[in-house]
Tab-separated table of C-alpha atoms in Angstrom:
chain	number	residue	atom	x	y	z
A	23	MET	CA	-8.977	7.483	-6.489
A	24	ARG	CA	-9.113	10.197	-3.806
A	25	LEU	CA	-6.691	10.066	-0.895
A	26	TYR	CA	-7.607	12.711	1.624
A	27	ASP	CA	-8.092	15.812	-0.564
A	28	THR	CA	-5.991	14.663	-3.480
A	29	GLU	CA	-6.976	12.877	-6.673
A	30	ILE	CA	-4.528	10.123	-7.601
A	31	ALA	CA	-4.553	8.686	-11.116
A	32	SER	CA	-2.460	5.528	-10.510
A	33	ARG	CA	-3.480	2.801	-8.093
A	34	LEU	CA	0.113	1.631	-7.711
A	35	LEU	CA	2.268	3.275	-5.020
A	36	LEU	CA	5.975	2.539	-5.031
A	37	GLY	CA	8.644	2.394	-2.355
A	38	THR	CA	12.133	3.828	-3.017
A	39	ALA	CA	14.474	1.608	-0.951
A	40	GLN	CA	16.964	-1.106	-1.985
A	41	TYR	CA	17.237	-0.221	-5.671
A	42	PRO	CA	20.591	-0.991	-7.353
A	43	SER	CA	21.071	2.724	-8.182
A	44	PRO	CA	19.207	6.019	-8.179
A	45	ALA	CA	19.011	5.890	-11.990
A	46	ILE	CA	17.275	2.491	-11.918
A	47	LEU	CA	14.918	3.806	-9.213
A	48	ALA	CA	13.967	6.793	-11.396
A	49	ALA	CA	13.432	4.511	-14.430
A	50	ALA	CA	11.277	2.144	-12.375
A	51	ILE	CA	9.097	4.987	-11.119
A	52	ASP	CA	8.640	6.165	-14.699
A	53	ALA	CA	7.805	2.672	-15.945
A	54	SER	CA	5.283	2.143	-13.176
A	55	GLY	CA	3.393	5.341	-13.898
A	56	CYS	CA	2.855	5.802	-10.169
A	57	ASP	CA	1.870	9.158	-8.706
A	58	VAL	CA	3.004	8.507	-5.142
A	59	VAL	CA	6.314	7.219	-3.804
A	60	THR	CA	7.284	6.510	-0.199
A	61	VAL	CA	10.539	7.880	1.220
A	62	SER	CA	12.080	7.157	4.599
A	63	LEU	CA	13.400	10.067	6.606
A	64	ARG	CA	16.600	8.075	7.182
A	65	ARG	CA	17.638	8.690	3.571
A	66	GLU	CA	18.127	12.367	4.327
A	67	THR	CA	21.168	12.766	6.559
A	68	ALA	CA	22.471	15.789	8.422
A	69	ASP	CA	25.560	16.105	6.231
A	70	GLY	CA	23.480	16.225	3.028
A	71	SER	CA	24.798	12.935	1.607
A	72	GLY	CA	21.216	11.989	0.705
A	73	ALA	CA	20.788	15.005	-1.532
A	74	GLY	CA	21.489	13.099	-4.767
A	75	PHE	CA	18.769	10.564	-3.967
A	76	TRP	CA	16.327	13.265	-2.947
A	77	ASP	CA	16.968	15.279	-6.111
A	78	ARG	CA	16.437	12.190	-8.253
A	79	VAL	CA	13.101	11.381	-6.564
A	80	GLN	CA	11.901	14.970	-6.890
A	81	ALA	CA	12.734	14.966	-10.594
A	82	THR	CA	10.238	12.135	-11.184
A	83	GLY	CA	7.348	14.474	-10.351
A	84	ALA	CA	5.735	11.873	-8.061
A	85	ARG	CA	4.135	12.969	-4.800
A	86	ILE	CA	6.202	12.144	-1.741
A	87	LEU	CA	4.712	10.046	1.044
A	88	PRO	CA	7.279	10.070	3.892
A	89	ASN	CA	7.227	7.099	6.238
A	90	THR	CA	8.229	6.348	9.812
A	91	ALA	CA	9.966	3.068	8.867
A	92	GLY	CA	11.901	1.496	11.692
A	93	CYS	CA	10.030	3.219	14.523
A	94	HIS	CA	9.050	1.041	17.496
A	95	SER	CA	7.295	3.480	19.804
A	96	VAL	CA	4.740	6.252	19.784
A	97	GLN	CA	7.305	8.888	20.674
A	98	GLU	CA	9.751	7.770	17.993
A	99	ALA	CA	7.076	7.637	15.278
A	100	VAL	CA	5.561	11.009	16.170
A	101	THR	CA	8.949	12.708	16.298
A	102	THR	CA	9.961	11.171	12.967
A	103	ALA	CA	6.695	12.300	11.383
A	104	ARG	CA	7.204	15.879	12.565
A	105	MET	CA	10.750	15.906	11.193
A	106	ALA	CA	9.540	14.484	7.874
A	107	ARG	CA	6.936	17.202	7.537
A	108	ASP	CA	9.628	19.876	7.997
A	109	LEU	CA	12.015	18.174	5.602
A	110	PHE	CA	9.703	17.091	2.808
A	111	GLY	CA	7.134	19.890	3.083
A	112	THR	CA	4.066	17.654	3.239
A	113	ASP	CA	1.425	16.715	5.834
A	114	TRP	CA	1.180	13.218	4.368
A	115	ILE	CA	2.777	10.488	6.508
A	116	LYS	CA	2.808	6.727	6.195
A	117	LEU	CA	2.706	5.710	9.828
A	118	GLU	CA	4.613	2.602	10.846
A	119	VAL	CA	5.029	1.518	14.485
A	120	ILE	CA	6.696	-1.890	14.483
A	121	GLY	CA	5.868	-4.264	17.308
A	122	HIS	CA	7.678	-7.472	16.317
A	123	SER	CA	11.237	-7.402	15.084
A	124	ASP	CA	11.038	-10.690	13.080
A	125	SER	CA	7.688	-10.354	11.306
A	126	LEU	CA	7.717	-6.522	11.324
A	127	GLN	CA	4.058	-6.730	12.386
A	128	PRO	CA	2.727	-3.345	13.472
A	129	ASP	CA	2.099	-2.675	17.144
A	130	VAL	CA	-1.583	-1.797	16.689
A	131	PHE	CA	-1.971	-0.332	20.167
A	132	GLN	CA	0.813	2.184	19.744
A	133	LEU	CA	-0.212	2.687	16.119
A	134	VAL	CA	-3.673	3.914	17.137
A	135	GLU	CA	-2.196	6.188	19.798
A	136	ALA	CA	0.341	7.724	17.415
A	137	ALA	CA	-2.323	8.139	14.712
A	138	GLY	CA	-4.522	10.092	17.120
A	139	ILE	CA	-1.690	12.430	17.986
A	140	LEU	CA	-0.669	13.051	14.377
A	141	CYS	CA	-4.219	13.472	13.078
A	142	GLY	CA	-4.746	15.999	15.855
A	143	GLU	CA	-1.719	17.929	14.538
A	144	GLY	CA	-3.131	18.082	11.012
A	145	PHE	CA	-1.299	15.183	9.425
A	146	SER	CA	-2.912	13.060	6.741
A	147	VAL	CA	-2.064	9.638	8.157
A	148	PHE	CA	-1.667	6.476	6.132
A	149	PRO	CA	-1.436	3.757	8.830
A	150	TYR	CA	0.362	0.487	8.085
A	151	THR	CA	-1.869	-1.952	9.974
A	152	THR	CA	-3.134	-5.510	10.104
A	153	ASP	CA	-6.400	-6.734	8.569
A	154	ASP	CA	-8.149	-6.541	11.945
A	155	LEU	CA	-11.559	-4.851	11.696
A	156	VAL	CA	-11.546	-3.499	15.240
A	157	VAL	CA	-8.137	-1.899	14.769
A	158	GLY	CA	-9.413	-0.391	11.524
A	159	GLU	CA	-12.366	1.133	13.401
A	160	ARG	CA	-10.062	2.600	16.042
A	161	LEU	CA	-7.808	4.158	13.379
A	162	LEU	CA	-10.773	5.766	11.680
A	163	ASP	CA	-11.979	7.057	15.052
A	164	ALA	CA	-8.504	8.514	15.600
A	165	GLY	CA	-8.925	10.572	12.429
A	166	CYS	CA	-7.396	8.408	9.645
A	167	GLN	CA	-9.229	8.429	6.287
A	168	VAL	CA	-7.175	5.671	4.703
A	169	LEU	CA	-6.232	2.168	5.903
A	170	MET	CA	-3.221	0.205	4.738
A	171	PRO	CA	-3.595	-3.484	5.743
A	172	TRP	CA	-0.653	-5.774	5.174
A	173	GLY	CA	-0.777	-8.650	2.705
A	174	ALA	CA	2.128	-10.460	4.384
A	175	PRO	CA	5.245	-9.444	6.329
A	176	ILE	CA	7.310	-6.601	4.838
A	177	GLY	CA	9.735	-7.779	2.187
A	178	SER	CA	8.599	-11.423	2.373
A	179	GLY	CA	7.015	-11.646	-1.075
A	180	GLN	CA	4.475	-14.138	0.275
A	181	GLY	CA	1.506	-12.464	-1.393
A	182	LEU	CA	-1.897	-12.269	0.314
A	183	ARG	CA	-1.825	-14.588	3.303
A	184	ASN	CA	-5.372	-13.754	4.447
A	185	ARG	CA	-7.633	-13.081	1.520
A	186	ASP	CA	-10.740	-13.589	3.621
A	187	GLY	CA	-9.530	-10.924	6.023
A	188	LEU	CA	-9.073	-8.431	3.180
A	189	ARG	CA	-12.517	-9.307	1.793
A	190	ALA	CA	-13.997	-8.647	5.219
A	191	MET	CA	-12.264	-5.283	5.407
A	192	ARG	CA	-13.649	-4.319	1.979
A	193	ALA	CA	-17.157	-5.287	3.072
A	194	HIS	CA	-16.867	-3.599	6.469
A	195	PHE	CA	-15.314	-0.370	5.170
A	196	PRO	CA	-17.025	0.116	1.760
A	197	ASP	CA	-16.242	3.827	1.530
A	198	VAL	CA	-12.736	3.871	3.040
A	199	PRO	CA	-9.692	3.729	0.686
A	200	LEU	CA	-7.880	0.442	1.369
A	201	ILE	CA	-4.293	0.078	0.181
A	202	VAL	CA	-2.548	-3.279	0.534
A	203	ASP	CA	0.869	-2.562	1.952
A	204	ALA	CA	3.637	-5.156	2.287
A	205	GLY	CA	4.022	-8.745	1.154
A	206	ILE	CA	3.339	-8.367	-2.560
A	207	GLY	CA	5.885	-10.501	-4.433
A	208	ARG	CA	4.558	-11.013	-7.954
A	209	PRO	CA	2.282	-9.216	-10.366
A	210	SER	CA	-0.351	-11.918	-9.722
A	211	ASP	CA	-0.428	-10.885	-6.051
A	212	ALA	CA	-1.072	-7.292	-6.993
A	213	CYS	CA	-3.788	-8.327	-9.420
A	214	MET	CA	-5.495	-10.469	-6.762
A	215	ALA	CA	-5.475	-7.596	-4.277
A	216	MET	CA	-7.232	-5.383	-6.770
A	217	GLU	CA	-9.710	-8.144	-7.703
A	218	LEU	CA	-10.649	-8.305	-3.999
A	219	GLY	CA	-11.701	-4.679	-4.220
A	220	MET	CA	-8.674	-2.958	-2.761
A	221	ASP	CA	-8.245	0.606	-3.921
A	222	ALA	CA	-4.478	0.456	-4.444
A	223	VAL	CA	-1.283	-1.478	-3.777
A	224	LEU	CA	1.934	-0.217	-2.231
A	225	LEU	CA	5.019	-2.284	-2.853
A	226	ASN	CA	8.798	-1.936	-2.798
A	227	THR	CA	10.972	-5.042	-2.508
A	228	ALA	CA	9.240	-6.949	-5.305
A	229	VAL	CA	10.351	-4.288	-7.751
A	230	ALA	CA	13.613	-3.123	-6.216
A	231	ARG	CA	15.011	-6.677	-5.824
A	232	ALA	CA	13.792	-8.062	-9.174
A	233	GLY	CA	16.383	-9.046	-11.754
A	234	ASP	CA	15.020	-6.224	-13.923
A	235	PRO	CA	13.349	-3.621	-11.636
A	236	VAL	CA	12.117	-1.496	-14.551
A	237	MET	CA	10.416	-4.417	-16.267
A	238	MET	CA	8.892	-5.528	-12.965
A	239	ALA	CA	7.608	-2.062	-12.244
A	240	ARG	CA	5.855	-2.044	-15.597
A	241	ALA	CA	4.445	-5.523	-14.967
A	242	MET	CA	3.096	-4.457	-11.546
A	243	ALA	CA	1.368	-1.450	-13.095
A	244	GLN	CA	-0.265	-3.645	-15.701
A	245	ALA	CA	-1.371	-6.147	-13.031
A	246	VAL	CA	-2.904	-3.449	-10.864
A	247	LEU	CA	-4.829	-2.091	-13.837
A	248	ALA	CA	-6.026	-5.553	-14.898
A	249	GLY	CA	-7.121	-6.457	-11.357
A	250	ARG	CA	-9.049	-3.239	-10.895
A	251	SER	CA	-10.744	-3.576	-14.279
A	252	GLY	CA	-11.720	-7.149	-13.353
A	253	PHE	CA	-13.235	-5.965	-10.078
A	254	ASP	CA	-15.161	-3.170	-11.778
A	255	ALA	CA	-16.457	-5.595	-14.390
A	256	ASP	CA	-18.278	-7.542	-11.626
A	257	PRO	CA	-16.839	-11.024	-12.315
A	258	MET	CA	-18.974	-14.193	-12.154
A	259	GLU	CA	-19.097	-16.133	-8.904
A	260	PRO	CA	-17.546	-19.634	-8.756
A	261	ARG	CA	-19.977	-22.522	-9.288
A	262	ASP	CA	-20.099	-25.960	-7.746
A	263	MET	CA	-20.862	-27.690	-11.058
A	264	ALA	CA	-19.884	-27.333	-14.674
A	265	VAL	CA	-22.188	-25.268	-16.870
A	266	PRO	CA	-21.902	-25.814	-20.653
A	267	SER	CA	-21.001	-22.746	-22.645
A	268	THR	CA	-22.678	-24.193	-25.721
A	269	PRO	CA	-26.532	-24.400	-25.505
A	270	VAL	CA	-27.945	-27.942	-25.553
A	271	LEU	CA	-31.574	-26.912	-26.348
A	272	GLY	CA	-32.387	-27.199	-29.986
A	273	LEU	CA	-29.699	-29.716	-30.820
A	274	ALA	CA	-30.748	-32.614	-33.063
A	275	GLU	CA	-31.193	-35.987	-31.424
A	276	LEU	CA	-29.883	-38.990	-33.373
A	277	ALA	CA	-31.822	-42.184	-32.727
């Protein structure tokens, strides 16, 4: 999988918030085999108290994808992205501009505007968006080369609430990397996203809040791999009627 100019081996991207401890986070990243982890700028504070967390994440060897989590305006998101680039030393940014405080649905109007500004400044923007095709077109026009449609509200664990919408995105953007971001609750959800033809899955809460985050990280990695393999294998289409798996031609007829 190629994201901008970088080859990524794993199709599972992992968030780093809400884990019981930095040690469990590091173990979960290792168990997942992921190459990319998201980090919020808010974990790095002016007094350096976030240094232990940052050192632990760096030690995993995963690529850092800073995000603008918690931003509600263009100005806030753009400023946070610029600060993240200086702090983390990367042009990659997961762009979030939240428009609804309860559902955490992105404000797609401000999202497109912020994406245009950041792409113009040389950022590689990963926009957290809805499964709206028109919004996807506008984000690509703004300079994005990746789209990250939500499966369900952030942290809800509801799975894929609009499978038809994701199928439509895959058909409409056949050559654009699509990463389902938010809403994945179980390995079966991750597997389904990959069976629909998504290129990757980004999740956080489902692993961080599991009874055993390390085991869940491993399960998610296996689910993503199985789902992608199933998609690549070109599965059979559902049928309206039963079709016998044992041939009936040539069987003896008993009078």
